[in-house]
Coordinates of C-alpha atoms in Angstrom, one line a residue:
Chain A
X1 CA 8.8 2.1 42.4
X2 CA 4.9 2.6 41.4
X3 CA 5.4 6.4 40.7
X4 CA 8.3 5.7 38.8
X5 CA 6.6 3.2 36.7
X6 CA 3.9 5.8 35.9
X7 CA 5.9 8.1 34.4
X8 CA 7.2 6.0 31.6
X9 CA 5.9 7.7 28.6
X10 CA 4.6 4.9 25.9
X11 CA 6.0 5.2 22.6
X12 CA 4.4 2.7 20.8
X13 CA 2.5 -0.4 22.2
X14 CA 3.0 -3.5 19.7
X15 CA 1.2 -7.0 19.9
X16 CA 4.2 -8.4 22.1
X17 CA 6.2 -5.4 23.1
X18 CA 5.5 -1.9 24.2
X19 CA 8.1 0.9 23.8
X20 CA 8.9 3.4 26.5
X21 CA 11.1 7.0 26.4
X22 CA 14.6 5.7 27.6
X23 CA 16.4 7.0 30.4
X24 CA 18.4 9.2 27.7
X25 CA 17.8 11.2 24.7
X26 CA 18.3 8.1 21.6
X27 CA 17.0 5.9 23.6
X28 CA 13.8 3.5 24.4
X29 CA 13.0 0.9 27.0
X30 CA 11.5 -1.8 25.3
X31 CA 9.3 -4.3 27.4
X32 CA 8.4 -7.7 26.3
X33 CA 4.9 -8.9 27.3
X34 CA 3.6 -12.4 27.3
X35 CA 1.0 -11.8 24.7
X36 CA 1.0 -14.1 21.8
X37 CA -0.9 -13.0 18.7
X38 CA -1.0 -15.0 15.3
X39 CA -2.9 -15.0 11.7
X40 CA -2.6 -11.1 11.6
X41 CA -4.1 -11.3 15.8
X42 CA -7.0 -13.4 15.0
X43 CA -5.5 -15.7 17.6
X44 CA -4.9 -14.2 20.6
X45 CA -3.0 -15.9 24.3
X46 CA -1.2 -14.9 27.3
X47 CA 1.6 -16.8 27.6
X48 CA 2.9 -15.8 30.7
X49 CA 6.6 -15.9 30.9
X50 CA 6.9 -15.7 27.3
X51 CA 8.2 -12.1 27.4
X52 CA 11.0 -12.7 30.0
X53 CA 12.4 -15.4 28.3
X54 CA 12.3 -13.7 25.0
X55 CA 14.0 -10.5 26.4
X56 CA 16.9 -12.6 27.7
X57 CA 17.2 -14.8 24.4
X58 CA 17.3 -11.4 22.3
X59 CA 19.7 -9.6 24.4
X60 CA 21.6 -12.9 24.5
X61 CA 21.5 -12.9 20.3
X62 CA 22.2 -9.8 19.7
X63 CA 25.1 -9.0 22.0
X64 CA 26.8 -12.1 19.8
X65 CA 25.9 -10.3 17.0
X66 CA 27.5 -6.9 18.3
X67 CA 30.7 -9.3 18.6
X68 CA 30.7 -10.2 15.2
X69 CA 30.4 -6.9 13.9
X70 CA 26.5 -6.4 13.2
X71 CA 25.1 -3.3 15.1
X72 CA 21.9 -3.3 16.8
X73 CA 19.5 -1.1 18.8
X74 CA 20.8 -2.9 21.6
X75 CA 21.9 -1.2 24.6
X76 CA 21.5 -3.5 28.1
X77 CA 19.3 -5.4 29.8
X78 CA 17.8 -4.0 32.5
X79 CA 15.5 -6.1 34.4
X80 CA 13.7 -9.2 33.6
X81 CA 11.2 -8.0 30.9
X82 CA 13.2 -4.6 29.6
X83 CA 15.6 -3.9 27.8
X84 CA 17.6 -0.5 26.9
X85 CA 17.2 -0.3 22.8
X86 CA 18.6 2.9 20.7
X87 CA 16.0 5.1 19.5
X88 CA 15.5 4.5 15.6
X89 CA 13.4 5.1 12.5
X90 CA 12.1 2.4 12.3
X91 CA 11.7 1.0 8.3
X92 CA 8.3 -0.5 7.8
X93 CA 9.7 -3.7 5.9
X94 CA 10.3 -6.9 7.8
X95 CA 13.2 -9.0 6.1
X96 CA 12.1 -12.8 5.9
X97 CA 15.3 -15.2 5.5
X98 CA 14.0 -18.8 4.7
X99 CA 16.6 -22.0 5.0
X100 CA 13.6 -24.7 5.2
X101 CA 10.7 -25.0 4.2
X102 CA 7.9 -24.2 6.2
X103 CA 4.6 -22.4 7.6
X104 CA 2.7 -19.8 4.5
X105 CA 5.6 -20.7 2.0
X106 CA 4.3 -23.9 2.1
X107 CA 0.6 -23.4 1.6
X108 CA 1.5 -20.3 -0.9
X109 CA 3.7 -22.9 -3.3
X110 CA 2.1 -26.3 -2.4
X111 CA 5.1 -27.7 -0.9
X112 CA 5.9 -30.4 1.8
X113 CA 7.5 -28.5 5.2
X114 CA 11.0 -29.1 5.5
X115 CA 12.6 -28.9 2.0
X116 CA 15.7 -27.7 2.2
X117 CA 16.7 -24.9 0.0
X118 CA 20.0 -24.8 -1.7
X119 CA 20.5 -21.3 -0.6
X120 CA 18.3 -19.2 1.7
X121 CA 15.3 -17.3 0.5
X122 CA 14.4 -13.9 0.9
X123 CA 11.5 -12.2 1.3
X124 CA 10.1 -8.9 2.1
X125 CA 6.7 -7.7 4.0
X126 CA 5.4 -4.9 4.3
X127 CA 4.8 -4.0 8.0
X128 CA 1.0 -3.1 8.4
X129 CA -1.4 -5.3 10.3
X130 CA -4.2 -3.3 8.3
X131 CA -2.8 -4.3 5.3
X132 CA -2.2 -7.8 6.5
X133 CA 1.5 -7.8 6.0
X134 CA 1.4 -8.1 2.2
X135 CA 4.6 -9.4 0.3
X136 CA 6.4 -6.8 -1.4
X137 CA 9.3 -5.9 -3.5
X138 CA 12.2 -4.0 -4.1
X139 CA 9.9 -2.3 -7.0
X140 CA 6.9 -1.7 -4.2
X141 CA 9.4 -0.1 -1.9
X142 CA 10.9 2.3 -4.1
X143 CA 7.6 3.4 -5.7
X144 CA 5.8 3.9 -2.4
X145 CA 9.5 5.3 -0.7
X146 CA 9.3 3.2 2.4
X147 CA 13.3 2.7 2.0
X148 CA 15.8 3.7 -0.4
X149 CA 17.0 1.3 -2.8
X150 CA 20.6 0.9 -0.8
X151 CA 18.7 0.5 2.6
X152 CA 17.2 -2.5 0.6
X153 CA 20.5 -3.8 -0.1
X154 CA 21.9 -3.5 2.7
X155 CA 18.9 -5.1 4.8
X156 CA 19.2 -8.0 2.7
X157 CA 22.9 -8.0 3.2
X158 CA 22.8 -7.8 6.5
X159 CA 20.0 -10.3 7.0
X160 CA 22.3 -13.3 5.3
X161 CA 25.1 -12.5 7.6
X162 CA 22.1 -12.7 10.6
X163 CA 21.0 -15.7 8.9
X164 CA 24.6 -17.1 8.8
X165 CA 25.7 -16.2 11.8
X166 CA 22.5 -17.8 13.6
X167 CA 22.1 -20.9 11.7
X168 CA 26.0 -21.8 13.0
X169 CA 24.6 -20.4 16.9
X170 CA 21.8 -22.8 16.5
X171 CA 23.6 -25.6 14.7
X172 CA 25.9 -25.6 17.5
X173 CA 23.4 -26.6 19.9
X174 CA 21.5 -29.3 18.1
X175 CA 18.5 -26.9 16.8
X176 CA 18.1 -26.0 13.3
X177 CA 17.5 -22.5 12.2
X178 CA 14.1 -22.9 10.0
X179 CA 13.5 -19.3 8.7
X180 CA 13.3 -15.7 10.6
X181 CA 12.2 -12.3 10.2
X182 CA 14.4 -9.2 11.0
X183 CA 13.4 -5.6 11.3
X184 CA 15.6 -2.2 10.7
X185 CA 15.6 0.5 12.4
X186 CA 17.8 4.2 10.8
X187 CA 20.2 6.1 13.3
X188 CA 22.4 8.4 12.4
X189 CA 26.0 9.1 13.5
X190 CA 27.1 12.7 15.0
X191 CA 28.7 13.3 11.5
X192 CA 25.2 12.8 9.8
X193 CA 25.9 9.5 8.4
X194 CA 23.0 6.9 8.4
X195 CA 23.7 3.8 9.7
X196 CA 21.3 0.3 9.9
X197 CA 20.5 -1.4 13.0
X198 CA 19.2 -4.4 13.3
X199 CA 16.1 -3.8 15.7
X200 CA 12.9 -5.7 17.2
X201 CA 13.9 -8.8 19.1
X202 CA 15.4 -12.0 17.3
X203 CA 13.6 -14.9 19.4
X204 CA 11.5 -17.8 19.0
X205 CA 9.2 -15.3 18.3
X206 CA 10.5 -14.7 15.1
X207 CA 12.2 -17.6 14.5
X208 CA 11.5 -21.2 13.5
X209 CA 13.5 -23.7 15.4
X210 CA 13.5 -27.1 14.8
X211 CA 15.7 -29.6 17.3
X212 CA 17.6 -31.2 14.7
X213 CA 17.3 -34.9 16.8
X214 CA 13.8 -34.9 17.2
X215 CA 12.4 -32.5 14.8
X216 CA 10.6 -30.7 17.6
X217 CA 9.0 -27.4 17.3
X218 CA 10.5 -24.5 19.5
X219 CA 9.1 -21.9 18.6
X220 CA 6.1 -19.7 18.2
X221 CA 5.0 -22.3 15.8
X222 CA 3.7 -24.2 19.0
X223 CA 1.2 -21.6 19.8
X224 CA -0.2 -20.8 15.9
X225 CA -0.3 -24.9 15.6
X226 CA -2.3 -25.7 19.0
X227 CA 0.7 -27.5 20.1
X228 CA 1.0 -26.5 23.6
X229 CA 4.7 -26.2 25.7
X230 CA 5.8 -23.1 24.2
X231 CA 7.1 -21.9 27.5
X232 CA 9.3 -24.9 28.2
X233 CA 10.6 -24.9 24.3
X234 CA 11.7 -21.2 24.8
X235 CA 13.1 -21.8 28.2
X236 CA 14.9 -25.3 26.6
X237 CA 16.2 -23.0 23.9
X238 CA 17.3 -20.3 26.5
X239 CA 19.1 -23.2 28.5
X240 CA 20.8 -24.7 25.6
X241 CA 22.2 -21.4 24.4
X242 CA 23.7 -21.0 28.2
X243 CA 21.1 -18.1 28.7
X244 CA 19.6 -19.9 31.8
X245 CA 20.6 -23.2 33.6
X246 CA 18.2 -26.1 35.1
X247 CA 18.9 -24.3 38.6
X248 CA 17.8 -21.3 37.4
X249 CA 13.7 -21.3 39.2
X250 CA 13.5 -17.7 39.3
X251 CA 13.0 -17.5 35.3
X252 CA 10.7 -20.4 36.0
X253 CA 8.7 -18.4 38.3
X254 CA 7.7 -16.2 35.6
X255 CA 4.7 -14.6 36.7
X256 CA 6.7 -12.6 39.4
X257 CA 8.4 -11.0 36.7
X258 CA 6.8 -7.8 36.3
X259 CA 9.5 -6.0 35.0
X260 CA 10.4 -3.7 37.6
X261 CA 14.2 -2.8 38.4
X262 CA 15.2 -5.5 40.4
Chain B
X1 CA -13.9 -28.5 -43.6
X2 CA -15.3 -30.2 -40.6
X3 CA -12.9 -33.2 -41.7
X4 CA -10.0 -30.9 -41.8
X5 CA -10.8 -29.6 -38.4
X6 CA -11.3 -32.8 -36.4
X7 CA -7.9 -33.4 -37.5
X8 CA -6.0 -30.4 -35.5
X9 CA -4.1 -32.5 -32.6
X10 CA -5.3 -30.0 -29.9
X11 CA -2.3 -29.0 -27.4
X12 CA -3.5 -27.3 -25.0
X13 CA -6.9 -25.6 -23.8
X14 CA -6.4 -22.7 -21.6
X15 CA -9.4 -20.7 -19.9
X16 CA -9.5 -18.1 -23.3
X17 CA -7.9 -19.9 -25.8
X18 CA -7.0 -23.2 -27.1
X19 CA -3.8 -24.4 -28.7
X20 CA -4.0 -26.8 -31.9
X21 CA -0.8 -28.6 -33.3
X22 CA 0.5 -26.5 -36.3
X23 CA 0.7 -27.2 -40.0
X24 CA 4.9 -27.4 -39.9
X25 CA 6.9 -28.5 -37.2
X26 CA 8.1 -25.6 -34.6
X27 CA 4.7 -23.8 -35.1
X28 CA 1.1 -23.6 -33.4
X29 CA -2.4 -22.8 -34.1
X30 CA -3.5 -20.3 -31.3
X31 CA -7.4 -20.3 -31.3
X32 CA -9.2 -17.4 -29.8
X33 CA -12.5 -18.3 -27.7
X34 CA -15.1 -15.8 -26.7
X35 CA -14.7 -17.3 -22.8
X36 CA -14.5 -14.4 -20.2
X37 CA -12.8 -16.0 -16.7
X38 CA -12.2 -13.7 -13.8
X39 CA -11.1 -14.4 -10.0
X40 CA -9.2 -17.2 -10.9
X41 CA -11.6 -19.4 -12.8
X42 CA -14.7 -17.9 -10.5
X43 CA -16.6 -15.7 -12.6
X44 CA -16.9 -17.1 -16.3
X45 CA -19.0 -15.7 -19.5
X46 CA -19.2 -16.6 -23.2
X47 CA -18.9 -12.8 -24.3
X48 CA -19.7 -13.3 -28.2
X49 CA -17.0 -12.3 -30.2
X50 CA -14.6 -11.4 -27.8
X51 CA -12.0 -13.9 -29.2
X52 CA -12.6 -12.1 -32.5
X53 CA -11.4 -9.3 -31.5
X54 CA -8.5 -10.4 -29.4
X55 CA -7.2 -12.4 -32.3
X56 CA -7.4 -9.0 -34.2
X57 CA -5.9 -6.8 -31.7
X58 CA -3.5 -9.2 -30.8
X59 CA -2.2 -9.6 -34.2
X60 CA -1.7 -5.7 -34.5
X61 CA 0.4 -5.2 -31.4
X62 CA 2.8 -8.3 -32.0
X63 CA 3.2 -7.2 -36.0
X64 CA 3.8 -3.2 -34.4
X65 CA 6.6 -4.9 -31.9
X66 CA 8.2 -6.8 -34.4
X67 CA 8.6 -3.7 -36.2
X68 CA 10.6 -2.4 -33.5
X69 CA 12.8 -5.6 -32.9
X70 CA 10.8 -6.7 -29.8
X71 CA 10.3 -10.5 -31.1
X72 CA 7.2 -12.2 -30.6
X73 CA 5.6 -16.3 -31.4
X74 CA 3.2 -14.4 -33.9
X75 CA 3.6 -15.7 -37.3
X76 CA 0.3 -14.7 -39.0
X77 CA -3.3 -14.8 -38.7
X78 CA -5.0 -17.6 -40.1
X79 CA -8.6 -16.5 -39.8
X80 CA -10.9 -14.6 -37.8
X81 CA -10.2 -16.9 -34.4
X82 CA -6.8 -18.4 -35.2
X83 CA -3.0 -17.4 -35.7
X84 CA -0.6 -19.6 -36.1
X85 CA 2.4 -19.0 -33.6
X86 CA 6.0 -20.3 -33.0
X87 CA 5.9 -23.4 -30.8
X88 CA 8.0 -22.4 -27.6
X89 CA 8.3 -23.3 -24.4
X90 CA 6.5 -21.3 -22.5
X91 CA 8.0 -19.9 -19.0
X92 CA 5.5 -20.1 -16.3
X93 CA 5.5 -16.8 -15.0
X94 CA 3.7 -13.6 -15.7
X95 CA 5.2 -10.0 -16.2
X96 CA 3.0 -7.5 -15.1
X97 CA 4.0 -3.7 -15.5
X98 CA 1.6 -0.7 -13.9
X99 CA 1.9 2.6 -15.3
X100 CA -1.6 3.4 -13.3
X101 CA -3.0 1.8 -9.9
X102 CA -5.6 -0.2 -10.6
X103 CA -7.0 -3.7 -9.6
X104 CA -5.5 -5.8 -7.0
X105 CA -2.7 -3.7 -6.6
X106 CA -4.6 -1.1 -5.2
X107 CA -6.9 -3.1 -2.6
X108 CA -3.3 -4.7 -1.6
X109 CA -1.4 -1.5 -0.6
X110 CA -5.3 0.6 -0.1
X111 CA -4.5 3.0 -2.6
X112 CA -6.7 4.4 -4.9
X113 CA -7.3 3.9 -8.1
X114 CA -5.5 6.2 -11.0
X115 CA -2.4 7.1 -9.6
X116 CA 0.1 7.5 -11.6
X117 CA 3.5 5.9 -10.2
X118 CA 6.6 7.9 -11.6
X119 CA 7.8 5.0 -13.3
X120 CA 6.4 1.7 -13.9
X121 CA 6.0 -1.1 -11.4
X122 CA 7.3 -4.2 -12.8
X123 CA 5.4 -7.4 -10.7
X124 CA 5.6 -11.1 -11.4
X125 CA 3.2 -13.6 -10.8
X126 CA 3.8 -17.9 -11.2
X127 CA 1.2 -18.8 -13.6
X128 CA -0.5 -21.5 -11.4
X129 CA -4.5 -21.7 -11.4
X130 CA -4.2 -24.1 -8.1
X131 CA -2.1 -21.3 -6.1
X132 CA -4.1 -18.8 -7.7
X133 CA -1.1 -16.9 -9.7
X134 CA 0.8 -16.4 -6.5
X135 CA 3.2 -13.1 -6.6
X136 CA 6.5 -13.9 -7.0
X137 CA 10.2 -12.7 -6.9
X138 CA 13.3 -13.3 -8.6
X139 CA 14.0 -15.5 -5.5
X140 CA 11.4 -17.9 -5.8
X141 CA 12.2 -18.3 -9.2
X142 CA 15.5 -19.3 -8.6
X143 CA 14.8 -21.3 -5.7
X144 CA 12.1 -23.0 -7.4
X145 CA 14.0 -23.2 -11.2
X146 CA 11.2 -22.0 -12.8
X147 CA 13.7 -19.6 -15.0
X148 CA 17.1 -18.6 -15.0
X149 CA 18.3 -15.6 -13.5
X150 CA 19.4 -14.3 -16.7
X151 CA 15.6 -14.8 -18.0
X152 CA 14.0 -13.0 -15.7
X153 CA 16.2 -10.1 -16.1
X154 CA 15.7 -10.4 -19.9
X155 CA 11.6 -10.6 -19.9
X156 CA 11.6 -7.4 -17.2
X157 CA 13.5 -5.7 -19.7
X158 CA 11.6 -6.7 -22.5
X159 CA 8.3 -6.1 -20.6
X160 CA 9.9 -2.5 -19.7
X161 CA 10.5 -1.5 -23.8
X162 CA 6.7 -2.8 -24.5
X163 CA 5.5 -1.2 -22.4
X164 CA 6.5 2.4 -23.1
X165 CA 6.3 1.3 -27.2
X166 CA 2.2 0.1 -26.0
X167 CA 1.4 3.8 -24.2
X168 CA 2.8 5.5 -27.1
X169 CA 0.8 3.9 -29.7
X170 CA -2.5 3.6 -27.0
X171 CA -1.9 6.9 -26.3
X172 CA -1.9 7.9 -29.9
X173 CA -5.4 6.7 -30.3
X174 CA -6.6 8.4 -26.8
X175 CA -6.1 5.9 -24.8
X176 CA -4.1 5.3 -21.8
X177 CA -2.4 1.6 -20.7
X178 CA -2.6 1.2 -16.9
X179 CA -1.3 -1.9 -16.9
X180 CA -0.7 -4.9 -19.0
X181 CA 0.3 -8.7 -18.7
X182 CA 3.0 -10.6 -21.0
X183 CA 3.7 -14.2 -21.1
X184 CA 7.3 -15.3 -22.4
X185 CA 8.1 -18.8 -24.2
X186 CA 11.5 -20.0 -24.8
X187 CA 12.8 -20.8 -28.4
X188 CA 16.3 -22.1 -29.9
X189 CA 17.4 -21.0 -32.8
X190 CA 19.5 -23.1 -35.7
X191 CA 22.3 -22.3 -33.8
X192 CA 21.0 -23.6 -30.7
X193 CA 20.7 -20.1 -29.0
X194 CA 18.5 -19.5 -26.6
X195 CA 15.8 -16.6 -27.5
X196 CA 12.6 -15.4 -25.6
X197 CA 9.8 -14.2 -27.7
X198 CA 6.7 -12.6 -26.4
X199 CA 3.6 -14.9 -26.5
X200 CA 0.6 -15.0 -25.1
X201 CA -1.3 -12.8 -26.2
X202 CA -1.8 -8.4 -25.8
X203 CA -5.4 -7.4 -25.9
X204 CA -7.8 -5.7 -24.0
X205 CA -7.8 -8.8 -21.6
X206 CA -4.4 -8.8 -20.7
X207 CA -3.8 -5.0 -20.9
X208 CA -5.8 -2.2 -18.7
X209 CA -6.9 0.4 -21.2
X210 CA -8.7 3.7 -20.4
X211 CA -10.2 6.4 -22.4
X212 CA -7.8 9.7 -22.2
X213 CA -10.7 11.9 -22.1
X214 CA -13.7 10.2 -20.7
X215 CA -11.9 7.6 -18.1
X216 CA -14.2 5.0 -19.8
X217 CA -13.0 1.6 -18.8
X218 CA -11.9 -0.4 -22.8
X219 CA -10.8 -3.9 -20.9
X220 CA -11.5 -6.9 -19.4
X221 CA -12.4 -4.9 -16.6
X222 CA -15.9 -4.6 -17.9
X223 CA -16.5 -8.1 -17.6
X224 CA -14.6 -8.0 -13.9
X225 CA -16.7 -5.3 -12.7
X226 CA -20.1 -6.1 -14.5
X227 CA -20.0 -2.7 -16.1
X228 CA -21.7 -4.3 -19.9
X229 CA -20.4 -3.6 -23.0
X230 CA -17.3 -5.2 -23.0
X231 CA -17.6 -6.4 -27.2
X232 CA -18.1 -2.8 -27.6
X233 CA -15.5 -1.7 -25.9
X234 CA -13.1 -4.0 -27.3
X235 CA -14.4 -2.9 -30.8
X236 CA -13.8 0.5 -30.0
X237 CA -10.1 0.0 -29.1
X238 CA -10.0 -2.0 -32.8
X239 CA -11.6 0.7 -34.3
X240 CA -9.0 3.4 -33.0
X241 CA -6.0 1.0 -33.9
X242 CA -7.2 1.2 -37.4
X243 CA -7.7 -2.5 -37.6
X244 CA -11.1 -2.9 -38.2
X245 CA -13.2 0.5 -39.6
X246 CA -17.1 1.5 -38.9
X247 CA -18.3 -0.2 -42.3
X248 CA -16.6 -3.7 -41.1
X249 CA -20.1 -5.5 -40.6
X250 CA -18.7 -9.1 -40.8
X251 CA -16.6 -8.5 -37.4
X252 CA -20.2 -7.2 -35.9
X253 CA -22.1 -10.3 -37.1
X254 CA -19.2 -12.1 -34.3
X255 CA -21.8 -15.1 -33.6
X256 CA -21.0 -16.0 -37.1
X257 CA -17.1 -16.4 -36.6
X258 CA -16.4 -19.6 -36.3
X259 CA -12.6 -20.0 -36.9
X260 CA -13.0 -21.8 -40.1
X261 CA -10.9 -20.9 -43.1
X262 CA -11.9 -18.2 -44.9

């Protein structure tokens, strides 16, 4: 089990996630860690448990998404903290889709938190913690060629259908969809033909959740704000989506989680 | 004189000009100071006969776009500091269009400075000294209502067609634009038709402008970047225009300009 652990070859190691060669030519294992980082990883935590629960909300999100006809880098799960992606090219723009008001759009326009917009907002960084993930346009893109001008298009398309389709997932269980952030990976078919998946992970990491009762915070939003209980509002967002049930102790007993094959 | 003057219902005092109620209904008095602001309000300087020059320059560029059918609030010049304008609305967001990296753009994205993009980068800022002229894109300014949709598209365009008729008569003169910033106001006509005009102002504070052969720096940059001679420099683009010619003491003798009538 050790030895075989070892020979993962890294791929990348992110602030939340680390990528590992898959089993199989196009593909990557991607393991979620319990690291929380916020304010461009001034703020730093170990979360534990974080990462399980946010492997088995993703996978949970995106195989929906599969259903309704929106590809992903999705593959399978394969243990508690890993997941079997597709290999892409990854497109250095994350996609922003705003349906409330809230977090740096707030501060940036001098608005209360929880405005509701009469149609979601989109917005575009540019992926580069160097850089501190400035805002940037269709114009920035296609002057510095980080993405074609259709690859624009469609991430934005795609990212109101993700926006749609999750605010009625959400709605259905009493929690508001505030805003998320989507990333895009390039594959291409055997005939040649370039396709866009929708890549990363699509959790409370990268989404604001309110519950729409109480107004409370169930997402990441918890850890940037001081506000403590971000394991138990993941794992009450994981149990209201079905992921994972009261009975359920062994994703409670989250520092066994390792992610080794079970 | 001084009567006359204590009269002028003032409007609106900006940080580098004021605006003074006009003499007919539908039109302003646009008053040039000699106030150089930087870093949002930060950095400020009473450059002597700066506003001079701007009125001058400013009056040359809006009379040479008129001339192509680019319409502008300029009606005429008044004095040495003043020209009276058409009242308009004004829209609260600024068109900025980059032939060259330079400025912000380039600590944004770490580029260098001077590089020319292969076409030019159109950017929009909300004109808000509290925010500190937050970027902005078509969707905030549709979320927000700060201009229709139909607007926007209209001042890009118009922004794109000043632009390439400034670098051809900058470039004329030996001089290249790097960049430049144009303000819109809404006007009706008789008819009740909606038109924009280009107001503001266009002068060596609100354009980039550097010498074809010797790279020397002929903008506000000067003041920004504490090189000196930024009345010089100014004079010099003047002086290239045509506007103003070697023997033209009186716009030298600037301390003396006070913006009365001549």
């Amino acid at each position: 089990m050790a030895k075989k652990k070892l020979t993962k070859k890294l791929i990348y190691e992110g602030k939340s996630k680390i990528l590992y060669e898959g089993p199989e030519a196009g593909t990557l294992i991607q393991y979620f860690k319990d690291d929380a980082t916020a304010f461009n990883g001034e703020k730093h935590e170990v979360l534990s448990g974080k990462g399980v629960l946010n492997n088995r909300i993703s996978e949970y999100v995106m195989v929906k998404l599969e259903d309704v006809g929106i590809h992903t880098h999705f593959i399978k799960r394969m243990n508690m903290r890993e997941q079997l992606v597709k290999a892409c090219e990854m497109i250095p723009i994350e996609i922003i889709v705003r349906n409330i008001s809230a977090g740096s759009f707030c501060k940036r326009f001098a608005i209360d938190e929880g405005i509701n917009f009469y149609r979601p907002v989109i917005e575009m960084c540019l992926k580069s913690d160097k850089l501190g993930d400035p805002f940037v346009t269709d114009e920035h893109i296609e002057i510095f060629g980080w993405a074609a001008a259709e690859e624009v298009e469609a991430m934005k398309n795609i990212a109101v259908r993700v926006n749609d389709f999750l605010c009625g997932i959400f709605h259905a269980v009493g929690i508001k969809l505030v805003d998320m952030k989507l990333e895009f990976g390039r594959v291409f078919d055997e005939d040649g033909n370039l396709y866009l998946l929708v890549a990363d992970e699509i959790s409370p990491d990268s989404c604001r959740l309110w519950d729409i009762q109480t107004g409370n915070v169930l997402d990441k939003d918890r850890f940037r704000k001081n506000l403590g209980g971000l394991q138990e509002a993941y794992r009450e967002v994981a149990k209201r989506l079905g992921i994972i049930h009261e009975s359920d102790t062994n994703i409670v007993d989250l520092n066994e989680a390792r992610g080794e094959d079970k």
